[in-house]
Each structure stands twice: as structure tokens, then as C-alpha cells.
Amino acid sequence: MTGEGGAGRHWLLRELPYVAMLVLAVGGVIAMGFRGPATYGYWMALAPVYGLACIFSGWREVDKTSEHLRLVVTQALHWLAFFAAMWLMFLPEVRGVVNDNATSLALLILLALGTFVAGVHARVWRICLVGLFLALSVPAVAWIQDSAILLLVGALLALAAGGIFWWLLRRETGRI
């Protein structure tokens, strides 16, 4: 029995960096929707966090010290370039012509591309999979952002219909 619990914990530890990367990206998109440019620090912190996750994951994939150094240098340069691209998105000149929804989608696209390419460089297919998932989530996030009012009205209508149904049911059974 202890073997199964240990294997479960081992799997969770092995997958934790990838799940954390997804959660952090979704958190950034949600925060951008509510706080706008105030999320600057959050998005800037993602680059080194993602870079460390890529180095941590790729470390196990290479054997020689020279390959470890190559991994660190490649990931550092890669995520530094990503950091610079995000910084450009938050410049006042760019913020003046791009709204918060477009900025969050652009940041998500940048993050998806950056993550996928980082996975290729680190030779970690799970990192590539995170990047692919982030890329595939862009249309869904765009639809949700575009349809927020529609979703809110739909939820309110569903609540109202449920309330009326509950009231009619209680009235019919004589429990009013």
C-alpha cells in the first residue's frame, strides 16, 4: 500500500511544474481582465519562473556538464527575450493603442510560443505540451472575453428559471 501512495506522490511531483505553469498563465489572463496594466509585475515574474521550470525539467534530460551549461544559457537568453517582448507590450506608447483584452491575448500568445520553443530547446516534451495547450486556449479566452456579458446574462437567466421552477414546485406541493 505504501508503494501506491509513493508512486502517486512521485507522479504529482513530476507533473507539478507543468501544472503550475498552466495555472500561472491562466491566473495572468484572469488578473489582466480585472486589473489591467496593474498586472505588469505578475507577467514580468512569469519569465524567470517559466525559465527556472524549463531548466529544472531539462536538467534531467541532459548528461554532461557542458550540456547543462548550454541548457542554462539557452533558457536564460530565451526567457530574457520573452521578458523584453512582454516589456514592450506594457510600454505607454503600446498601451495607448492596445486595450487590456488585446494585451492579455497577445501576452498569452507570446507565452504559448515562448513556452513551446523553450520546451524544444530543453528537449522536454511536457513543456512543449504546456505551450501547445496555452496556444489552443487563446481562442477560448478570446471568446470568453468577448462574450462575458452574454455569459453573465445566460447565468442570470438560468438562475431566474431555476428560482421560478423551484417556486412553482414548492407551490404545487403546498409547501409555501
CSV table of N, CA and C in Angstrom, one decimal, residues 10-11 16 18 23 32 36 47 51 65 71 74-75 80 89-90 104 106 111 114 119 124 128 138 141 151 164-165 172:
chain,number,residue,atom,x,y,z
A,10,HIS,N,5.0,10.7,-6.3
A,10,HIS,CA,6.1,10.9,-7.3
A,10,HIS,C,5.5,11.5,-8.6
A,11,TRP,N,4.4,11.0,-9.1
A,11,TRP,CA,3.7,11.5,-10.3
A,11,TRP,C,3.4,12.9,-10.1
A,16,LEU,N,4.1,18.6,-11.3
A,16,LEU,CA,3.8,19.9,-10.7
A,16,LEU,C,4.3,21.1,-11.4
A,18,TYR,N,4.6,21.6,-14.6
A,18,TYR,CA,3.8,21.9,-15.7
A,18,TYR,C,2.4,22.4,-15.4
A,23,VAL,N,-1.4,27.0,-14.5
A,23,VAL,CA,-2.2,27.8,-13.5
A,23,VAL,C,-1.7,29.2,-13.5
A,32,MET,N,-5.4,40.1,-15.7
A,32,MET,CA,-5.3,41.1,-16.7
A,32,MET,C,-6.7,41.6,-16.9
A,36,GLY,N,-6.0,45.0,-15.4
A,36,GLY,CA,-5.4,45.7,-16.5
A,36,GLY,C,-3.9,45.8,-16.3
A,47,ALA,N,8.4,35.2,-16.6
A,47,ALA,CA,9.5,34.8,-17.4
A,47,ALA,C,10.6,34.0,-16.6
A,51,GLY,N,11.3,30.1,-16.9
A,51,GLY,CA,12.7,29.8,-17.3
A,51,GLY,C,13.3,28.7,-16.3
A,65,THR,N,28.1,18.1,-18.2
A,65,THR,CA,28.2,19.4,-17.6
A,65,THR,C,28.1,20.5,-18.7
A,71,LEU,N,22.1,24.4,-21.6
A,71,LEU,CA,20.7,24.5,-21.2
A,71,LEU,C,20.4,25.8,-20.5
A,74,THR,N,21.0,28.8,-22.9
A,74,THR,CA,19.9,28.9,-23.9
A,74,THR,C,18.6,29.3,-23.2
A,75,GLN,N,18.2,28.8,-22.1
A,75,GLN,CA,17.0,29.2,-21.4
A,75,GLN,C,17.0,30.6,-20.9
A,80,LEU,N,14.9,35.8,-21.4
A,80,LEU,CA,15.3,37.2,-21.4
A,80,LEU,C,14.6,37.9,-22.7
A,89,MET,N,5.1,45.2,-24.6
A,89,MET,CA,3.6,45.2,-24.6
A,89,MET,C,3.1,46.2,-23.5
A,90,PHE,N,3.9,46.5,-22.5
A,90,PHE,CA,3.5,47.4,-21.4
A,90,PHE,C,4.0,48.8,-21.5
A,104,SER,N,-3.9,41.1,-23.0
A,104,SER,CA,-3.8,39.8,-22.4
A,104,SER,C,-3.7,38.6,-23.4
A,106,ALA,N,-2.4,38.9,-26.4
A,106,ALA,CA,-1.0,39.0,-27.0
A,106,ALA,C,0.0,38.4,-26.0
A,111,LEU,N,3.4,33.9,-24.5
A,111,LEU,CA,3.8,32.9,-23.5
A,111,LEU,C,3.7,31.5,-24.2
A,114,GLY,N,6.6,31.2,-26.6
A,114,GLY,CA,7.9,31.1,-25.8
A,114,GLY,C,8.0,29.8,-25.0
A,119,GLY,N,10.5,24.5,-24.6
A,119,GLY,CA,10.5,23.0,-24.5
A,119,GLY,C,11.3,22.3,-25.5
A,124,VAL,N,12.2,18.8,-23.6
A,124,VAL,CA,11.2,18.4,-22.7
A,124,VAL,C,9.8,18.5,-23.4
A,128,CYS,N,6.7,21.5,-24.1
A,128,CYS,CA,6.1,21.8,-25.4
A,128,CYS,C,4.6,21.6,-25.3
A,138,VAL,N,-6.0,30.2,-26.4
A,138,VAL,CA,-6.2,31.6,-26.9
A,138,VAL,C,-7.6,31.8,-27.5
A,141,VAL,N,-10.1,31.9,-24.6
A,141,VAL,CA,-10.0,33.1,-23.8
A,141,VAL,C,-10.6,34.3,-24.5
A,151,LEU,N,-22.4,35.6,-21.3
A,151,LEU,CA,-22.3,34.6,-20.3
A,151,LEU,C,-23.0,35.0,-19.0
A,164,ILE,N,-37.8,30.2,-10.5
A,164,ILE,CA,-39.2,30.1,-10.8
A,164,ILE,C,-39.6,28.6,-10.7
A,165,PHE,N,-38.8,27.7,-11.3
A,165,PHE,CA,-39.1,26.3,-11.2
A,165,PHE,C,-39.2,25.8,-9.8
A,172,GLU,N,-46.8,23.9,-5.9
A,172,GLU,CA,-47.6,22.7,-6.3
A,172,GLU,C,-47.7,21.7,-5.2
